[in-house]
Amino acid sequence: MSKTISKTILLIWLAMTLGPPIASANDYFRITVVDAETNRGIPLVELTTVNHIRFVTDSAGVVAFHEPGLMNQRVYFKVFSHGYESPQAGFGFQGKSFEITPGGKAVLKLKRLNIAERLYRVTGGGIYRDSLLLGDDVPLAEPVLNAGVLGSDSVVNTVFNDRIYWFWGDTNLPAHPLGIFDVPGATTKLPNDGGLSPDVGVNLNYFKGPNGLAKATADMPGKGPTWIGGLIALKDKNQHEKLLASYAKIEPPLETYERGIIEFDVAAEEFRQVKTFPLSTPLYPNGHPLKVTENGLEYLYFCLPFPTVRVPATAEAYKDLSQYETYTCLKAGSPPNKPLIDHDEQGAVRYSWKKGLPTLDSKSQASMVNSGLLKPNDLQFRLFDLNTGRALNCHGGSVYWNEHRQRWVCIMLELFGSSPLGEIWYAEANTPLGPWQYAQKIVTHNNYSFYNPKQHPMFDQEDGRIIYFEGTYTHTFTDNKDQTPRYDYNQVMYRLDLADERLALPVPVYRTMDAENKESLGPRTSVDQIPDRKDLVFFAQDRKTSQNIPIYTTLTNGSQHLSANPHEGKPLFYAIPANQPEAPATTLPLFEFKNPSSGERHYTTTSTAPKGFINQGTLCRVWTVNPKQP
């Protein structure tokens, strides 16, 4: 056999065994999709050809395009991304065409509609797939497959032993969908202790089994998955730190048949069962905890999304369910089938911390309103759309103290908004218990879910001006059968700049009376432990925006005088100009009345003059306590 024939046979054999040649970085056409405001790459942008070949940008916002038959010509891509405006291509199409050449590149800028900025995917496979194909440097140690995890449900995390501990729900592995049913986990270094900056990524170090894949950390006895909540690190009476959580065992169709408390064994890298408790137990740890000091005593408040359950912040108290309290308007001993409302001496509905009663969820509160036991104004936890006044059906979320705003801030999910479970809102309050009133939408999805959002206070930057949160991106609970490749059933990280003027939410303004029975208006200047709606008159903004004006206060003959005219000193609050033609639907005129004999002034959002006072006109527009439903 000649050398030429032998070489030909060898080449044929290599081609058959090795398959087609692998494209090099220079063979790809690079498409980078960036945020027009920040110039940062946008993950989760879909680019689809005319013949329905779909590409999705990775966490750097890039697509590595190398499609035989479509190179060296102009190619049109339909462009879509949740919360971004797609470019117009004529004839009603939304997309962009590029001259595709090997080694070429193009940049596409998209206008962001979301207030929050999408940063990267935290979990799953191929997080930086396209970047690697293009030969780019990437920030993650495991950029394409980490411990075999292809997708994970909702996250809980907390700081423990100077690291961040992360745990997830049901998780996909390459060998089988939902390969882990009992809580995989990981750790990361804190950003100020060698970890990645949160605007770059999260380097997850999974707890692994002998096979190198992520392992279950909460395999509690019994059939079905294990889910956990209420994760927190607490010190016991000996000042030893313990990582604690509650758990639930689940059986079809998503029914809980057992609950209990677990503690993490650091050496074994898994949770140990501490105790179980009856399903009828009214109060137990769940949701996302935060620590709050009240009257010198530190408590844990549990948020879903509002903090309606608390317990002293010790490991012993966490395990003792008899110490749990709920913030409720029910009387002590109120029967479940016939709720009894607690009232004060003046007949107003009274809320307080009580033991042995179930939490008032949105369903039970709605039932009490429909039956007449409560009025809508009696509800302690409620939120309204800042722009329309529409009442929001609040679902999961978390609350944490924010140093920049000097307030408690909430990132929460709306149930059955413009998407079933994909709308995320921002709100803030003087106290963890409220008054919660107005919220601004910060993330939207087009018929896709983004549930169980979790804020990460350990990632706060610039003294809390920049905050971070993530949620579960999935088609589940929608009628959308089109699952986004690589992204579906995974955690996606966002950041939010609280200096954005669209987040200048109105704060409560109260009426107080002095010793001489003279009234004055103003926001609270200190953080209160218990919210007070009794003297709440209206809401107003506490910072300047392009749409508002400052309102100043002076004393005239011992009486408060509000004015939109410039004065020395800091404004009392900010409001909408009285003559603004398209004022927000949630605002009302603030009328000024004057007593001609005493010179005393009175301010209210009703146009009826008090006895002895004359209407001086509208000072400005402020936000109402009771928005009308659109």
XYZ file of C-alpha atoms in Angstrom:
630
model
C 0.000 0.000 0.000
C 1.486 3.379 -0.986
C 2.105 6.137 1.557
C -0.427 8.352 -0.282
C -3.221 5.780 0.087
C -2.295 5.142 3.724
C -2.423 8.881 4.489
C -5.796 9.181 2.768
C -7.211 6.275 4.784
C -5.840 7.829 8.000
C -7.471 11.183 7.245
C -10.775 9.494 6.477
C -10.579 7.540 9.756
C -9.755 10.706 11.735
C -12.657 12.551 10.145
C -15.023 9.717 11.006
C -13.863 9.400 14.601
C -13.240 13.023 15.502
C -16.239 14.515 13.709
C -16.317 17.965 12.095
C -13.508 20.390 12.872
C -14.025 22.515 15.985
C -14.421 26.222 15.236
C -11.738 28.480 16.647
C -12.443 31.828 18.266
C -11.693 33.585 14.981
C -14.357 31.564 13.174
C -17.169 33.107 15.209
C -19.027 36.336 14.608
C -19.313 38.181 17.933
C -22.623 39.860 18.799
C -22.516 41.919 22.003
C -25.786 43.279 23.383
C -25.306 46.106 25.857
C -27.450 48.266 28.112
C -27.694 51.677 26.427
C -27.493 53.389 29.824
C -24.574 51.521 31.416
C -22.823 49.986 28.362
C -22.691 46.680 30.246
C -23.466 43.420 28.472
C -27.051 42.205 28.926
C -27.621 38.534 29.732
C -30.785 36.755 28.595
C -31.278 38.508 25.249
C -32.777 36.239 22.591
C -31.582 36.580 18.982
C -33.603 34.455 16.540
C -32.940 34.034 12.812
C -35.621 34.057 10.126
C -35.593 30.241 10.155
C -36.064 30.173 13.960
C -32.529 29.350 15.085
C -32.354 30.927 18.523
C -29.296 32.225 20.345
C -29.318 33.631 23.881
C -26.644 35.986 25.206
C -24.553 34.628 28.057
C -23.827 36.485 31.282
C -21.413 38.811 29.475
C -24.122 39.730 26.974
C -22.430 38.008 24.022
C -23.418 35.481 21.374
C -20.800 33.472 19.504
C -22.379 32.960 16.067
C -21.041 30.282 13.726
C -23.841 28.784 11.680
C -22.886 26.898 8.485
C -24.808 28.335 5.569
C -25.362 31.725 7.223
C -21.806 33.040 7.248
C -20.504 35.774 4.894
C -23.900 37.376 4.325
C -26.418 39.690 5.946
C -28.538 37.940 8.582
C -31.615 39.260 10.382
C -32.232 38.472 14.061
C -35.475 38.981 15.917
C -34.478 40.587 19.245
C -36.294 40.045 22.536
C -35.373 40.509 26.182
C -37.611 40.853 29.240
C -37.623 44.444 30.457
C -35.816 45.887 27.431
C -37.067 47.688 24.343
C -36.435 45.801 21.100
C -35.178 47.722 18.045
C -37.682 48.433 15.290
C -36.926 46.824 11.920
C -39.882 48.062 9.838
C -43.167 46.385 8.860
C -43.868 45.716 12.533
C -40.774 43.550 13.055
C -38.477 44.026 16.032
C -34.907 43.056 15.351
C -31.605 43.854 13.701
C -29.562 42.695 10.706
C -25.787 42.208 10.711
C -23.162 41.462 8.055
C -21.933 38.113 9.334
C -18.241 37.383 8.756
C -15.885 34.995 10.587
C -13.939 37.005 13.159
C -16.286 39.982 12.765
C -18.267 41.679 15.492
C -21.266 43.897 16.129
C -22.659 45.773 19.126
C -26.380 46.197 19.731
C -27.593 48.712 22.328
C -30.963 48.190 24.001
C -32.963 50.683 26.028
C -33.751 49.358 29.488
C -37.382 49.586 30.616
C -36.732 47.921 33.967
C -35.419 50.172 36.723
C -33.300 47.292 38.038
C -30.395 46.128 35.876
C -29.958 42.460 34.994
C -26.358 41.406 35.694
C -25.726 37.681 35.302
C -26.973 34.174 35.913
C -25.900 32.712 39.263
C -26.673 29.021 38.718
C -26.881 26.505 35.885
C -24.806 25.440 32.911
C -23.145 27.589 30.258
C -23.123 30.803 32.284
C -20.237 32.110 30.137
C -20.450 29.604 27.256
C -20.278 32.077 24.396
C -17.563 34.149 26.033
C -15.365 31.045 26.251
C -16.019 30.161 22.616
C -14.790 33.653 21.723
C -11.650 33.233 23.838
C -12.642 35.850 26.440
C -11.518 35.925 30.046
C -14.393 35.221 32.444
C -14.715 35.886 36.191
C -15.946 32.466 37.377
C -13.799 29.504 38.328
C -16.480 27.189 36.854
C -18.000 29.166 33.966
C -19.843 26.387 32.076
C -20.749 23.616 34.551
C -20.321 23.783 38.319
C -20.794 20.520 40.254
C -23.174 19.328 37.530
C -25.879 21.866 38.369
C -28.032 22.779 35.357
C -30.850 24.504 37.221
C -31.959 25.307 40.763
C -35.132 26.540 42.400
C -35.385 29.358 44.959
C -32.395 30.510 47.008
C -31.912 31.161 50.713
C -28.616 32.445 52.087
C -26.993 33.982 55.138
C -23.559 34.800 56.552
C -22.145 32.046 58.782
C -18.547 31.514 59.932
C -17.488 34.575 57.906
C -18.714 33.065 54.648
C -21.969 33.207 52.727
C -23.900 29.934 52.847
C -26.283 29.359 49.926
C -28.995 26.695 49.634
C -31.529 25.959 46.892
C -34.628 23.910 46.245
C -35.099 21.135 43.673
C -32.117 21.036 41.302
C -31.488 19.652 37.801
C -28.439 17.497 37.061
C -27.273 16.247 33.628
C -28.312 12.632 34.355
C -31.894 13.425 35.332
C -34.356 16.335 35.723
C -34.631 17.357 39.381
C -31.621 15.225 40.240
C -31.475 16.668 43.784
C -34.678 16.923 45.813
C -33.129 17.680 49.191
C -31.402 21.057 49.141
C -28.001 21.416 47.476
C -25.752 24.054 49.028
C -22.589 26.059 48.496
C -20.411 28.682 50.127
C -18.693 31.808 48.862
C -16.247 34.257 50.324
C -17.596 37.664 51.293
C -16.791 40.397 48.766
C -14.579 42.219 51.276
C -12.753 38.996 52.210
C -11.506 37.696 48.868
C -14.834 37.015 47.167
C -15.895 38.436 43.840
C -17.511 41.839 43.767
C -21.279 41.254 43.428
C -21.382 43.286 40.222
C -19.003 40.690 38.687
C -20.419 37.342 39.810
C -20.706 34.678 42.503
C -18.051 31.932 42.706
C -20.053 29.092 44.219
C -18.178 26.306 46.030
C -20.750 23.506 46.149
C -20.949 20.815 48.781
C -20.196 17.735 46.666
C -20.650 14.001 46.869
C -18.035 11.360 45.986
C -19.040 11.641 42.306
C -18.030 15.314 42.201
C -21.628 16.485 41.774
C -23.572 18.742 44.106
C -25.061 16.722 46.941
C -28.183 16.942 49.062
C -27.589 18.718 52.373
C -31.042 18.247 53.958
C -32.099 14.665 53.226
C -34.704 14.409 55.960
C -36.496 11.073 56.539
C -39.626 10.444 54.506
C -40.716 10.446 50.905
C -40.692 13.495 48.672
C -38.547 16.633 48.449
C -37.263 18.662 51.388
C -37.633 22.451 51.254
C -36.087 24.835 53.782
C -36.728 28.390 54.974
C -35.937 30.753 57.809
C -32.171 30.242 57.327
C -30.144 32.216 59.878
C -26.941 32.043 61.932
C -27.542 32.574 65.672
C -25.450 32.302 68.807
C -26.476 29.971 71.593
C -26.127 30.635 75.327
C -22.445 29.638 75.118
C -21.852 32.151 72.300
C -21.367 29.370 69.751
C -22.774 30.237 66.332
C -25.351 27.825 64.901
C -26.777 27.703 61.368
C -30.494 26.949 61.695
C -33.464 26.563 59.366
C -36.957 25.136 59.217
C -37.848 22.380 56.776
C -40.921 20.962 55.112
C -41.420 17.537 53.544
C -43.502 17.685 50.365
C -45.651 15.121 48.594
C -47.832 15.412 45.441
C -49.542 17.688 44.650
C -47.179 20.040 46.540
C -48.693 19.164 49.919
C -46.680 19.582 53.137
C -46.922 16.508 55.387
C -44.154 17.276 57.913
C -42.394 20.309 59.364
C -39.393 20.609 61.587
C -36.215 22.458 62.541
C -32.703 21.530 61.387
C -29.145 22.549 62.266
C -26.151 22.512 59.929
C -23.285 20.135 60.712
C -20.194 21.900 59.361
C -17.978 18.805 59.401
C -20.518 16.631 57.553
C -21.620 19.518 55.298
C -25.274 18.691 55.837
C -28.219 19.495 58.092
C -29.230 17.406 61.099
C -32.817 17.150 62.305
C -33.417 18.945 65.603
C -37.154 18.428 66.025
C -40.451 18.035 64.234
C -43.651 19.844 65.141
C -47.345 19.393 64.298
C -48.687 20.906 61.074
C -51.274 22.688 63.231
C -48.523 24.750 64.927
C -49.564 28.350 64.176
C -46.142 30.032 64.248
C -42.730 28.770 63.174
C -39.633 30.050 61.334
C -40.127 30.602 57.612
C -39.287 33.075 54.882
C -36.259 35.371 55.028
C -35.247 36.489 58.544
C -33.869 39.869 59.572
C -32.581 41.025 62.947
C -34.382 43.941 64.643
C -33.611 45.482 68.020
C -36.642 46.640 70.001
C -36.388 48.098 73.507
C -32.875 46.737 73.824
C -33.854 43.163 72.881
C -32.782 41.639 69.563
C -35.468 39.777 67.630
C -35.660 37.781 64.439
C -38.441 38.945 62.142
C -39.518 36.498 59.393
C -40.594 38.009 56.059
C -43.016 36.652 53.429
C -42.657 39.416 52.201
C -43.622 41.432 55.317
C -42.250 40.613 58.785
C -45.323 39.323 60.589
C -43.635 36.707 62.823
C -40.857 37.218 65.368
C -38.859 35.414 68.054
C -35.920 36.443 70.286
C -32.690 36.177 68.271
C -31.051 33.258 70.084
C -30.493 29.686 68.980
C -32.514 28.417 71.955
C -35.508 30.652 71.231
C -35.432 29.740 67.523
C -36.013 26.091 68.460
C -38.696 26.903 71.059
C -41.928 27.465 69.119
C -43.735 28.671 72.236
C -41.723 31.909 72.048
C -42.948 32.898 68.572
C -45.296 35.887 68.169
C -47.255 37.335 65.280
C -48.221 40.950 64.626
C -51.990 40.756 64.408
C -55.290 42.512 64.988
C -56.910 39.333 66.333
C -57.789 38.987 69.978
C -55.899 36.449 72.044
C -57.618 33.073 71.775
C -59.526 34.063 68.632
C -60.982 30.864 67.064
C -59.854 30.111 63.477
C -63.408 29.800 62.127
C -64.702 32.972 63.827
C -61.974 35.637 64.054
C -62.356 38.253 66.790
C -60.916 41.703 66.065
C -59.048 43.608 68.762
C -60.033 47.304 69.189
C -58.631 50.097 71.346
C -60.639 52.403 73.633
C -61.574 54.633 70.691
C -62.818 51.680 68.637
C -59.862 51.645 66.214
C -58.479 48.297 65.103
C -55.445 47.519 67.257
C -52.411 45.531 66.160
C -49.930 44.033 68.601
C -47.571 41.104 69.039
C -49.357 37.985 70.303
C -48.499 34.329 70.794
C -50.555 31.319 69.741
C -52.348 32.928 66.793
C -51.804 32.228 63.082
C -50.390 34.899 60.811
C -52.864 37.003 58.844
C -52.000 36.181 55.239
C -53.444 38.054 52.264
C -56.194 35.480 51.781
C -57.461 35.700 55.371
C -57.277 39.507 55.346
C -59.280 39.666 52.111
C -61.884 37.373 53.666
C -62.185 39.654 56.705
C -62.615 42.711 54.488
C -65.255 40.962 52.364
C -67.153 39.890 55.479
C -67.036 43.399 56.964
C -64.861 42.519 59.945
C -62.159 44.872 58.631
C -62.143 47.907 56.404
C -59.445 48.231 53.736
C -57.907 51.057 55.795
C -57.548 48.666 58.734
C -55.040 46.458 56.919
C -51.543 46.886 58.286
C -49.659 45.362 55.350
C -50.726 46.662 51.950
C -49.026 48.194 48.948
C -50.248 50.329 46.062
C -48.791 51.016 42.642
C -47.172 54.451 42.943
C -48.358 55.486 39.487
C -51.927 54.146 39.348
C -52.958 53.483 42.950
C -53.828 49.893 42.115
C -53.671 47.568 45.134
C -50.946 44.945 44.792
C -51.346 41.298 45.723
C -48.054 40.841 47.569
C -46.417 37.422 47.536
C -42.821 36.393 48.412
C -39.981 38.773 49.169
C -37.636 40.099 51.824
C -37.118 43.195 54.005
C -33.782 44.608 55.210
C -32.438 47.804 56.726
C -30.879 50.156 54.178
C -28.227 52.574 55.367
C -28.487 54.858 52.337
C -32.226 55.385 52.678
C -32.251 55.110 56.477
C -35.349 52.986 56.012
C -36.419 49.383 55.763
C -36.607 48.360 52.107
C -38.654 45.558 50.612
C -38.122 43.659 47.358
C -41.293 41.701 46.707
C -43.159 39.679 44.092
C -46.639 40.559 42.864
C -49.082 37.697 42.437
C -51.074 37.809 39.175
C -49.835 41.145 37.882
C -49.088 41.775 34.206
C -47.445 38.331 34.356
C -48.572 35.591 36.768
C -45.383 35.560 38.880
C -42.864 37.779 37.119
C -43.351 41.321 38.446
C -40.935 42.611 41.096
C -41.584 45.753 43.167
C -39.614 48.014 45.506
C -41.058 49.602 48.662
C -39.735 51.189 51.849
C -41.005 52.091 55.318
C -40.029 53.810 58.578
C -40.278 50.545 60.499
C -40.224 46.853 59.547
C -43.960 46.847 60.242
C -44.692 49.863 58.038
C -46.491 51.981 57.236
C -46.035 50.210 53.887
C -47.923 52.186 51.263
C -46.481 52.863 47.817
C -44.333 50.626 45.618
C -42.554 51.038 42.292
C -42.191 48.209 39.783
C -38.517 47.500 39.082
C -38.569 44.282 36.999
C -41.125 42.949 34.521
C -41.399 39.727 32.520
C -43.420 38.827 29.457
C -45.412 35.726 30.477
C -42.479 34.278 32.414
C -42.006 33.744 36.155
C -39.397 35.325 38.409
C -40.491 34.199 41.822
C -39.107 34.122 45.386
C -36.914 37.218 45.052
C -34.191 37.475 47.693
C -32.280 40.648 48.529
C -28.626 40.192 49.540
C -27.749 42.844 52.166
C -24.192 41.482 52.475
C -23.678 42.737 48.882
C -24.770 46.351 49.529
C -22.407 48.926 48.014
C -21.883 52.674 48.544
C -23.511 52.498 51.995
C -26.578 50.807 50.596
C -27.144 53.037 47.593
C -26.585 49.963 45.374
C -28.450 46.813 46.409
C -28.554 43.345 44.858
C -31.282 40.741 44.572
C -32.008 37.572 42.638
C -34.957 35.364 41.832
C -35.954 32.148 40.070
C -36.402 32.590 36.315
C -38.712 29.873 34.993
C -41.705 29.264 32.728
C -43.406 27.410 35.608
C -46.837 28.792 36.614
C -47.364 30.412 33.186
C -48.951 29.109 29.981
C -45.662 29.773 28.181
C -44.314 26.444 26.902
C -41.203 28.030 25.380
C -38.417 27.487 27.922
C -35.356 29.710 27.523
C -32.338 27.447 26.892
C -29.817 27.327 29.767
C -31.618 30.093 31.707
C -34.899 28.389 32.593
C -35.189 27.224 36.223
C -32.179 29.221 37.377
C -31.242 32.171 39.547
C -30.633 35.557 37.893
C -28.992 38.493 39.695
C -30.070 42.150 39.477
C -28.797 45.379 40.993
C -30.786 48.459 41.893
C -29.538 52.013 42.339
C -31.663 53.576 45.078
C -30.569 57.049 43.957
C -32.707 56.632 40.824
C -35.387 59.313 41.120
C -38.046 56.846 39.997
C -37.535 55.246 43.424
C -38.267 58.476 45.307
C -41.270 56.963 47.051
C -43.562 59.130 49.192
C -42.998 58.905 52.960
C -45.630 59.375 55.690
C -46.412 62.904 56.884
C -48.072 63.154 60.304
C -50.086 65.788 62.157
C -49.007 66.496 65.711
C -50.351 68.900 68.337
C -48.221 70.908 70.765
C -49.015 71.865 74.381
C -50.967 74.916 73.174
C -53.059 72.739 70.857
C -51.374 74.135 67.767
C -50.843 71.669 64.960
C -47.821 70.999 62.807
C -47.132 68.638 59.878
C -43.978 66.719 59.139
C -42.399 63.329 58.424
C -40.950 61.285 61.242
C -37.294 62.086 61.835
C -36.491 58.943 63.815
C -36.963 55.271 63.085
C -40.004 54.069 64.996
C -40.472 50.589 66.356
C -44.233 50.453 65.891
C -46.009 52.092 62.936
C -48.687 54.679 63.576
C -51.463 55.457 61.101
C -53.716 57.376 63.486
C -52.104 60.771 62.851
C -51.067 60.034 59.256
C -52.374 62.816 56.985
C -50.755 62.206 53.605
C -47.550 61.037 51.928
C -44.865 63.233 50.354
C -41.401 62.720 48.912
C -38.294 63.327 50.998
C -35.841 64.166 48.198
C -35.661 66.311 45.076
C -36.618 64.937 41.669
C -37.145 66.518 38.266
C -40.921 66.460 38.872
C -41.342 67.859 42.379
C -40.890 71.103 44.296
C -39.646 71.734 47.838
C -42.101 72.712 50.556
C -40.624 74.769 53.399
C -41.919 75.446 56.884
C -41.705 78.577 59.028
C -43.407 79.783 62.185
C -45.750 82.775 61.930
C -47.208 83.965 65.246
C -46.379 80.557 66.678
C -48.237 78.742 63.894
C -46.727 76.542 61.202
C -46.747 78.118 57.751
C -45.967 75.940 54.720
C -44.718 77.567 51.540
C -43.369 76.630 48.120
C -41.278 79.804 48.112
C -37.564 79.301 48.797
C -36.451 79.662 52.391
C -33.247 79.069 54.224
C -32.771 75.594 55.598
C -33.823 72.161 54.514
C -37.271 71.626 52.940
C -39.838 69.868 55.120
C -40.845 67.616 52.205
C -41.233 67.604 48.421
C -44.491 67.585 46.488
C -45.990 67.888 43.001
C -46.674 71.470 41.812
C -50.299 72.468 42.302
C -50.765 73.347 38.635
C -49.059 70.317 37.085
C -51.328 69.258 34.184
C -50.759 65.491 34.360
C -50.329 64.827 38.059
C -50.023 61.208 39.236
C -53.361 59.502 39.840
C -52.287 58.831 43.429
C -52.006 62.535 44.338
C -54.508 65.008 45.802
C -54.457 68.778 46.300
C -53.109 69.973 49.643
C -55.304 72.922 50.622
C -54.211 75.769 52.858
C -56.707 77.388 55.240
C -56.126 80.495 57.358
C -57.865 81.819 60.435
C -58.033 85.614 59.778
C -58.214 86.533 63.439
C -55.410 84.353 64.843
C -53.333 83.905 61.677
C -53.207 80.166 62.359
C -53.042 77.913 59.303
C -54.474 74.462 58.690
C -53.558 72.023 55.887
C -55.635 69.127 54.633
C -56.431 67.171 51.458
C -60.168 67.910 51.809
C -61.524 71.179 50.431
C -63.986 71.832 53.260
C -62.771 74.697 55.450
C -62.671 74.145 59.232
C -64.819 76.491 61.270
C -63.292 79.948 61.423
C -60.835 79.279 58.551
C -60.823 80.613 54.977
C -59.540 78.626 51.982
C -56.276 80.137 50.711
C -56.036 77.827 47.689
C -53.943 74.793 46.773
C -50.375 74.721 48.045
C -49.255 71.618 46.144
C -50.254 68.036 45.421
C -49.385 65.198 47.814
C -49.963 61.446 47.827
C -53.185 60.117 49.297
C -53.480 57.704 52.203
C -56.342 55.880 50.453
C -55.762 55.509 46.699
C -58.838 55.012 44.548
C -58.763 51.706 42.707
C -58.531 52.113 38.913
